[in-house]
DNA sequence: TACCATCTGTAATGTTATTGTAATGTTTGA
DNA sequence: TCAAACATTACAATAACATTACAGATGGTA
């Protein structure tokens, strides 16, 4: 995600920037409202994080100017003021959310991501990618190294779930609930069998395997 | 909740501590900034309550040092000074909230709990860090100095427990109950064996060891 | 209806990794 | 210096996982 931070306090800005980058986003920085307006007009950002009080042009004026241009990029306003009236003022100026200093970075991150999600109704991911393995949810196809792989419906659901949680361990209980809709332990080895079948299709024909067993815990899909 | 009180006035400290404990929290105490910094680095706290003026290292310097480490644990600063400028200074140093003496304990409690809640509204702690040792609970991975470390399930549980109580002595009885689900003494050396195996993986290959024996008491994981 | 193909779960069997035990060695503190 | 506490090692039992074959269910088609 591309995020523009408009904040005159360089220290605060670099702190936010660093945190956003660590969470996998691209973050630019403008030092005041005028510069921020210019940058926001020049490039497409997914979210703007705007300090309320700044030299030259304050945050609210900047947002108002942007909205006058018909730019609807979501804006999170940062402010040291916390009164209800200030909050209302901030939202009236065109802000989409309002965060009062001091705030925890985790909260800023959560709000920024919420704003972005709100914009395009939860960014319907239609393609999943893990390493050289790709799944197209609409076409219901799976490809690895350019080779088409045919999966049975249950195998497809299983792989979809694993791909959506790639890098994380997925437990047997999670699989039973999310892939089989079982809410009890069937006392059989259904999972083992399907994992085995899936492996024979997505891993066996290729040099590097993606589906790893984490003994005592579950399975992990990882490049 | 785990809270660290950094306060040189022992009487004040024990008062706060007692109150926090009565509210169901675990509260540790450090007598000055240096000790506080050390303890905060060694263990994971949910909130730090830091007195502003202390011998050796004052509260603001301590918080600044912590932030320089990229430690974002929420900090409530206690101070006898009440001017607006002091408050700003406190927040600039990296404090998250500021409470002026004299205060009512109820207010301190409210603020501490608010800070903890604000930190992650719904995010569960998924990563544990002790020194250069990191554990990702979702991915079920352990890394030290950038090296991946493979652990057996029981070793993983053991280390997870030690990391969650880092800086504290963990007794054999605690380990038997929480890692083995034994509620009796198996009269064997299971723990010794597993501690040994864990050490050979997380400590032996590295210059500084983290897992220390506390003779007659148990073990302590500390940077 | 009968036929066929496809999909999925079960169960039997094979394989491997993990864990506790016990034997033995080492350190520590009184 | 001695006993207790802790550390290390090897090994065998067993629990966890993998694979295969098979059979019931389902749905389409003549």
XYZ file of C-alpha atoms (C1' of nucleotides) in Angstrom:
506
model
C 0.000 0.000 0.000
C 1.191 3.534 -0.754
C 0.874 5.930 2.122
C 1.765 9.615 2.381
C 2.693 10.993 5.768
C 2.262 14.753 6.112
C 3.900 15.744 9.360
C 6.267 18.550 10.297
C 7.857 16.753 13.243
C 10.564 14.819 11.435
C 11.115 12.449 14.308
C 7.488 11.455 14.551
C 7.351 11.127 10.764
C 10.303 8.787 10.552
C 8.903 6.712 13.381
C 5.619 6.211 11.552
C 7.369 5.678 8.283
C 9.590 2.990 9.654
C 6.681 1.184 11.240
C 4.611 1.272 8.066
C 7.501 -0.025 6.036
C 8.008 -2.887 8.426
C 4.405 -3.819 7.818
C 5.049 -4.026 4.118
C 3.813 -0.644 2.943
C 5.459 2.096 0.928
C 5.514 5.371 2.827
C 6.489 8.831 1.579
C 6.850 11.949 3.641
C 5.946 15.594 3.231
C 7.074 18.191 5.769
C 4.118 20.553 5.626
C 0.652 20.988 4.192
C 1.706 22.652 0.950
C 4.237 20.006 0.139
C 1.726 17.351 1.129
C -0.913 18.766 -1.174
C 1.520 18.851 -4.041
C 2.639 15.275 -3.492
C -0.888 13.988 -3.019
C -1.876 15.606 -6.329
C 1.143 14.250 -8.149
C 0.875 10.628 -7.114
C -1.851 8.160 -6.236
C -1.821 7.242 -2.581
C -4.027 4.698 -0.881
C -4.135 6.608 2.378
C -2.897 9.959 3.684
C -1.788 10.359 7.278
C -1.970 14.081 8.037
C -0.863 15.978 11.107
C -3.347 18.627 12.088
C -0.991 21.367 13.106
C 1.798 22.288 10.735
C 3.526 25.414 9.488
C 2.605 27.030 6.159
C -0.598 25.085 5.629
C -2.290 23.171 8.419
C -3.701 19.696 7.997
C -7.336 20.639 7.853
C -6.821 23.237 5.125
C -4.810 20.763 3.152
C -7.530 18.145 3.321
C -10.166 20.715 2.458
C -8.152 21.764 -0.598
C -7.816 18.159 -1.667
C -11.526 17.502 -1.333
C -12.230 20.659 -3.335
C -10.252 18.953 -6.120
C -12.578 15.979 -5.807
C -9.789 13.813 -4.492
C -11.342 11.222 -2.197
C -8.215 9.515 -0.968
C -8.910 8.419 2.629
C -7.280 10.662 5.217
C -6.335 9.872 8.798
C -5.859 13.055 10.812
C -3.382 13.115 13.677
C -3.905 15.610 16.407
C -2.798 16.586 19.861
C -6.266 17.962 20.496
C -8.756 15.501 21.805
C -11.955 17.387 22.428
C -15.113 16.181 20.788
C -15.487 19.446 18.909
C -12.007 19.145 17.426
C -12.811 15.701 16.251
C -15.980 16.886 14.587
C -14.075 19.722 12.962
C -11.505 17.302 11.616
C -14.100 15.035 10.109
C -16.007 17.994 8.678
C -12.912 19.180 6.871
C -12.960 15.894 4.990
C -10.944 13.620 7.235
C -12.073 10.004 7.326
C -10.700 9.159 10.719
C -9.099 10.972 13.594
C -6.361 9.798 15.932
C -5.346 11.674 19.046
C -1.740 11.871 20.169
C -0.250 10.121 21.925
C -1.284 6.963 20.131
C 0.165 3.487 19.869
C 1.681 2.705 16.525
C -0.383 -0.482 16.333
C -3.496 1.627 16.448
C -2.320 3.912 13.692
C -1.509 0.910 11.553
C -4.878 -0.687 12.239
C -6.705 2.502 11.280
C -4.681 3.105 8.149
C -5.364 -0.406 6.970
C -9.023 -0.130 7.879
C -9.314 3.051 5.802
C -7.693 1.447 2.810
C -9.926 -1.569 3.100
C -13.004 0.575 3.381
C -12.128 2.272 0.146
C -12.285 -0.705 -2.150
C -14.636 -3.095 -0.399
C -12.051 -5.382 1.114
C -9.814 -5.661 -1.898
C -11.251 -8.916 -3.115
C -8.188 -10.959 -3.650
C -8.802 -13.098 -6.643
C -5.299 -14.421 -7.065
C -3.139 -16.127 -4.482
C 0.588 -16.587 -4.927
C 3.078 -18.556 -2.865
C 6.486 -18.902 -4.448
C 5.934 -20.173 -7.986
C 2.536 -21.566 -7.114
C -0.451 -19.545 -8.241
C -4.150 -19.941 -7.677
C -6.881 -18.080 -9.500
C -10.010 -18.130 -7.385
C -12.300 -16.995 -10.165
C -11.061 -19.309 -12.853
C -10.542 -22.025 -10.230
C -7.183 -22.875 -11.688
C -3.860 -23.702 -10.130
C -0.552 -23.278 -11.899
C 2.992 -24.072 -10.863
C 6.012 -23.284 -13.016
C 3.610 -22.652 -15.873
C 2.087 -26.128 -15.538
C -1.647 -26.434 -15.018
C -2.550 -28.520 -12.007
C -5.934 -30.159 -11.723
C -7.356 -30.351 -8.236
C -10.475 -31.943 -6.851
C -12.899 -29.586 -5.109
C -11.802 -30.535 -1.620
C -8.147 -30.356 -2.571
C -8.798 -26.906 -3.980
C -10.399 -25.698 -0.756
C -7.549 -27.157 1.221
C -4.919 -25.452 -0.875
C -6.854 -22.192 -0.868
C -6.885 -22.181 2.907
C -3.209 -23.033 3.113
C -2.324 -20.298 0.637
C -4.376 -17.713 2.494
C -2.343 -18.556 5.575
C 0.976 -19.108 3.903
C 3.928 -18.762 6.213
C 1.767 -19.675 9.172
C 1.173 -23.025 10.718
C -2.303 -24.276 10.084
C -3.530 -26.783 12.652
C -5.611 -29.863 12.033
C -8.455 -28.310 13.977
C -8.407 -25.228 11.757
C -8.496 -27.405 8.678
C -11.379 -29.490 9.974
C -13.376 -26.368 10.702
C -12.555 -24.306 7.656
C -12.113 -26.887 4.939
C -14.435 -29.645 6.117
C -16.912 -27.664 8.245
C -16.493 -30.308 10.920
C -16.769 -28.994 14.433
C -15.643 -32.197 16.047
C -12.808 -34.626 15.606
C -13.809 -37.263 13.055
C -11.229 -39.640 14.527
C -10.046 -40.562 11.094
C -7.109 -39.584 8.963
C -9.029 -37.543 6.376
C -6.577 -34.714 6.637
C -3.528 -36.883 6.214
C -5.008 -38.435 3.136
C -5.887 -35.152 1.497
C -2.572 -33.604 2.350
C -0.915 -36.574 0.763
C -3.013 -36.216 -2.391
C -2.359 -32.507 -2.564
C 1.353 -33.082 -2.207
C 1.422 -35.590 -5.004
C 0.043 -32.897 -7.281
C 1.622 -29.645 -6.191
C 4.937 -30.804 -4.764
C 6.020 -34.195 -6.015
C 6.547 -33.171 -9.672
C 8.709 -30.207 -8.663
C 12.181 -29.856 -7.184
C 11.333 -27.672 -4.200
C 8.422 -28.532 -1.974
C 6.123 -25.898 -0.525
C 3.932 -27.873 1.830
C 5.794 -28.641 5.018
C 4.773 -30.775 7.957
C 5.224 -29.160 11.341
C 5.157 -32.178 13.581
C 2.906 -31.874 16.571
C 1.390 -28.669 15.234
C 0.052 -28.937 11.701
C 1.168 -27.889 8.235
C 2.766 -24.809 6.755
C 2.805 -23.667 3.152
C 5.916 -21.683 2.462
C 8.240 -20.932 -0.426
C -1.142 -7.879 32.554
C 2.562 -7.475 33.203
C 3.567 -4.047 34.395
C 6.975 -2.677 35.300
C 7.175 0.138 37.813
C 10.329 2.213 37.613
C 10.411 4.418 40.668
C 13.122 5.287 43.169
C 10.774 6.068 46.023
C 10.315 2.591 47.470
C 7.239 3.539 49.422
C 5.458 4.941 46.396
C 6.539 1.938 44.366
C 5.190 -0.621 46.790
C 1.943 1.299 47.024
C 1.430 1.225 43.267
C 2.539 -2.357 43.107
C 0.121 -3.496 45.710
C -2.743 -1.693 44.035
C -1.941 -3.150 40.625
C -1.679 -6.640 42.077
C -5.019 -6.293 43.750
C -6.441 -5.497 40.347
C -5.094 -8.774 39.025
C -1.929 -7.607 37.348
C 1.642 -8.760 37.733
C 3.857 -5.875 38.752
C 7.647 -5.818 38.919
C 9.746 -3.039 40.302
C 12.995 -1.358 39.314
C 14.664 1.206 41.572
C 16.204 3.459 38.919
C 16.313 4.098 35.205
C 19.245 1.827 34.477
C 17.707 -1.098 36.256
C 14.389 -0.342 34.618
C 15.928 -0.297 31.181
C 17.602 -3.615 31.824
C 14.426 -5.236 33.059
C 12.315 -3.810 30.265
C 14.753 -5.191 27.746
C 14.895 -8.590 29.383
C 11.181 -9.216 29.649
C 8.040 -8.317 27.773
C 5.849 -5.920 29.689
C 2.459 -4.678 28.658
C 2.931 -1.269 30.223
C 5.754 0.601 31.945
C 5.049 3.105 34.715
C 8.090 5.356 34.906
C 8.931 8.065 37.396
C 10.409 11.085 35.745
C 13.055 11.984 38.266
C 15.346 9.261 39.486
C 19.026 8.825 40.354
C 21.502 7.333 37.847
C 19.192 7.553 34.838
C 16.063 9.678 34.773
C 12.775 8.483 33.360
C 12.862 10.425 30.117
C 16.327 9.174 29.198
C 15.266 5.663 29.969
C 12.228 5.902 27.720
C 14.263 7.529 24.980
C 16.783 4.683 25.190
C 14.006 2.156 24.964
C 12.486 3.822 21.908
C 15.877 3.953 20.264
C 15.805 0.150 20.564
C 12.506 0.146 18.747
C 10.703 -0.982 21.843
C 7.185 0.411 21.688
C 5.870 -0.783 25.005
C 3.430 1.872 26.238
C 4.846 4.120 28.945
C 3.033 6.148 31.563
C 5.272 8.872 32.937
C 4.841 10.011 36.536
C 6.013 13.472 37.439
C 5.884 16.128 40.077
C 6.097 18.742 37.351
C 2.843 19.769 35.852
C 3.514 22.487 33.331
C 2.337 22.007 29.785
C 5.887 22.174 28.505
C 6.923 19.358 30.805
C 4.109 17.274 29.542
C 5.102 17.883 25.958
C 8.677 17.004 26.797
C 7.552 13.765 28.368
C 5.524 12.771 25.363
C 8.315 13.750 22.996
C 10.726 11.473 24.783
C 8.432 8.644 23.816
C 5.997 8.554 26.689
C 2.437 7.637 25.842
C 0.714 9.309 28.730
C 1.624 11.609 31.567
C 0.363 11.705 35.131
C 1.152 14.499 37.576
C 1.774 13.867 41.286
C -0.093 13.825 43.500
C -2.575 11.523 41.804
C -5.270 9.153 42.941
C -4.403 5.495 42.498
C -7.662 4.923 40.653
C -6.522 7.338 37.988
C -3.198 5.610 37.580
C -4.940 2.271 37.221
C -7.367 3.653 34.662
C -4.567 5.102 32.579
C -2.431 2.007 32.731
C -5.313 -0.121 31.562
C -6.222 2.354 28.851
C -2.652 2.283 27.537
C -2.613 -1.490 27.395
C -5.935 -1.583 25.618
C -4.913 1.078 23.170
C -1.777 -0.781 22.245
C -3.457 -3.472 20.282
C -7.198 -3.187 20.049
C -7.568 -6.726 18.803
C -4.124 -7.907 17.838
C -2.908 -10.834 19.847
C 0.753 -10.936 20.635
C 2.166 -13.262 18.072
C 5.853 -12.574 18.398
C 8.050 -13.068 21.436
C 11.459 -11.478 21.704
C 14.220 -11.974 24.261
C 17.507 -10.386 23.343
C 18.350 -11.567 19.834
C 16.099 -14.584 20.144
C 12.735 -14.347 18.413
C 9.769 -16.650 18.302
C 6.869 -16.350 15.891
C 3.895 -18.174 17.353
C 1.910 -18.208 14.134
C 4.649 -19.418 11.875
C 5.994 -21.611 14.694
C 9.500 -20.518 13.923
C 12.413 -19.563 16.120
C 15.262 -17.366 14.962
C 18.450 -16.235 16.655
C 20.917 -13.876 15.018
C 19.072 -14.438 11.781
C 19.568 -18.211 11.990
C 16.521 -20.445 11.837
C 16.347 -22.857 14.715
C 14.349 -26.061 14.458
C 12.663 -27.192 17.639
C 10.673 -30.285 18.510
C 7.117 -29.661 19.689
C 7.927 -30.077 23.341
C 11.023 -27.940 23.027
C 8.898 -25.282 21.375
C 6.377 -25.288 24.207
C 9.163 -25.134 26.728
C 10.823 -22.178 25.065
C 7.513 -20.410 24.579
C 6.837 -20.644 28.280
C 10.301 -19.457 29.184
C 10.038 -16.521 26.802
C 6.648 -15.514 28.134
C 8.219 -15.372 31.568
C 11.582 -14.029 30.539
C 13.503 -12.298 33.256
C 11.686 -14.362 35.849
C 12.694 -17.594 37.452
C 10.568 -20.456 36.257
C 10.369 -23.389 38.638
C 10.343 -27.061 37.794
C 6.836 -27.368 39.132
C 5.642 -24.592 36.827
C 7.237 -26.310 33.876
C 5.709 -29.670 34.715
C 2.278 -28.103 34.954
C 2.387 -25.744 32.028
C 4.602 -27.535 29.545
C 3.919 -31.177 30.377
C 0.427 -30.943 31.907
C 1.711 -33.130 34.709
C 0.196 -32.384 38.091
C 2.548 -34.638 39.960
C 6.279 -35.189 40.095
C 7.238 -37.802 37.532
C 10.376 -38.618 39.550
C 12.453 -38.527 36.409
C 14.759 -36.018 34.824
C 12.506 -35.058 31.909
C 13.019 -31.389 32.500
C 16.782 -31.593 32.720
C 16.888 -33.526 29.490
C 14.720 -31.074 27.620
C 16.508 -28.047 28.980
C 19.705 -29.610 27.794
C 18.338 -30.251 24.328
C 16.959 -26.713 24.153
C 20.304 -25.261 25.173
C 22.154 -27.178 22.543
C 19.962 -25.478 19.964
C 19.389 -21.956 21.194
C 22.528 -21.284 23.216
C 25.431 -23.539 22.303
C 25.945 -22.165 18.785
C 26.032 -18.574 20.047
C 28.489 -16.544 22.106
C 26.120 -15.325 24.826
C 23.750 -17.721 26.506
C 20.210 -16.772 27.407
C 19.013 -19.760 29.411
C 20.427 -19.651 32.906
C 20.200 -22.184 35.697
C 19.133 -20.838 39.055
C 20.304 -23.529 41.389
C 17.696 -24.788 43.799
C 15.018 -22.682 42.147
C 14.660 -23.347 38.438
C 15.631 -21.606 35.213
C 15.591 -18.078 33.912
C 15.661 -16.858 30.345
C 17.307 -13.481 30.084
C 19.364 -11.470 27.641
C -32.906 -48.510 -14.854
C -28.314 -49.599 -15.756
C -23.894 -47.913 -16.615
C -19.872 -45.244 -15.936
C -16.855 -41.837 -14.098
C -15.606 -38.945 -10.456
C -14.982 -37.676 -5.878
C -14.314 -38.470 -1.044
C -13.760 -40.785 3.268
C -12.173 -45.048 5.786
C -9.057 -48.365 7.172
C -4.895 -51.075 6.889
C -0.198 -50.826 6.636
C 4.316 -48.680 6.410
C 7.539 -45.092 7.875
C 9.733 -41.656 10.596
C 10.428 -38.469 14.353
C 9.835 -37.419 19.035
C 9.945 -38.280 23.730
C 10.794 -40.224 28.232
C 13.899 -43.183 30.792
C 17.960 -44.526 32.778
C 22.851 -44.654 33.039
C 26.669 -41.900 33.610
C 29.281 -37.581 34.011
C 29.900 -32.902 35.835
C 29.375 -28.848 38.696
C 28.235 -26.442 42.932
C 27.979 -25.007 47.585
C 28.225 -26.143 52.439
C 35.482 -33.293 50.238
C 31.007 -34.958 49.796
C 26.346 -35.048 48.605
C 22.917 -32.932 46.089
C 21.671 -30.742 42.067
C 22.147 -30.420 37.470
C 23.963 -31.891 32.556
C 24.652 -35.056 28.916
C 24.206 -39.067 26.210
C 22.213 -43.228 24.058
C 18.396 -45.939 23.198
C 13.915 -48.091 22.780
C 8.857 -47.300 22.926
C 5.464 -44.939 20.838
C 2.911 -41.407 18.875
C 2.479 -38.842 14.699
C 2.390 -38.789 10.037
C 2.404 -40.857 4.983
C 0.799 -43.865 1.619
C -1.994 -47.051 -0.626
C -6.064 -49.594 -1.822
C -10.722 -49.856 -1.634
C -15.690 -48.847 -1.316
C -19.762 -45.864 -0.894
C -21.839 -41.883 -2.641
C -23.053 -38.887 -6.219
C -24.387 -37.328 -10.644
C -24.624 -37.547 -15.524
C -26.077 -40.244 -19.693
C -28.140 -43.665 -22.740
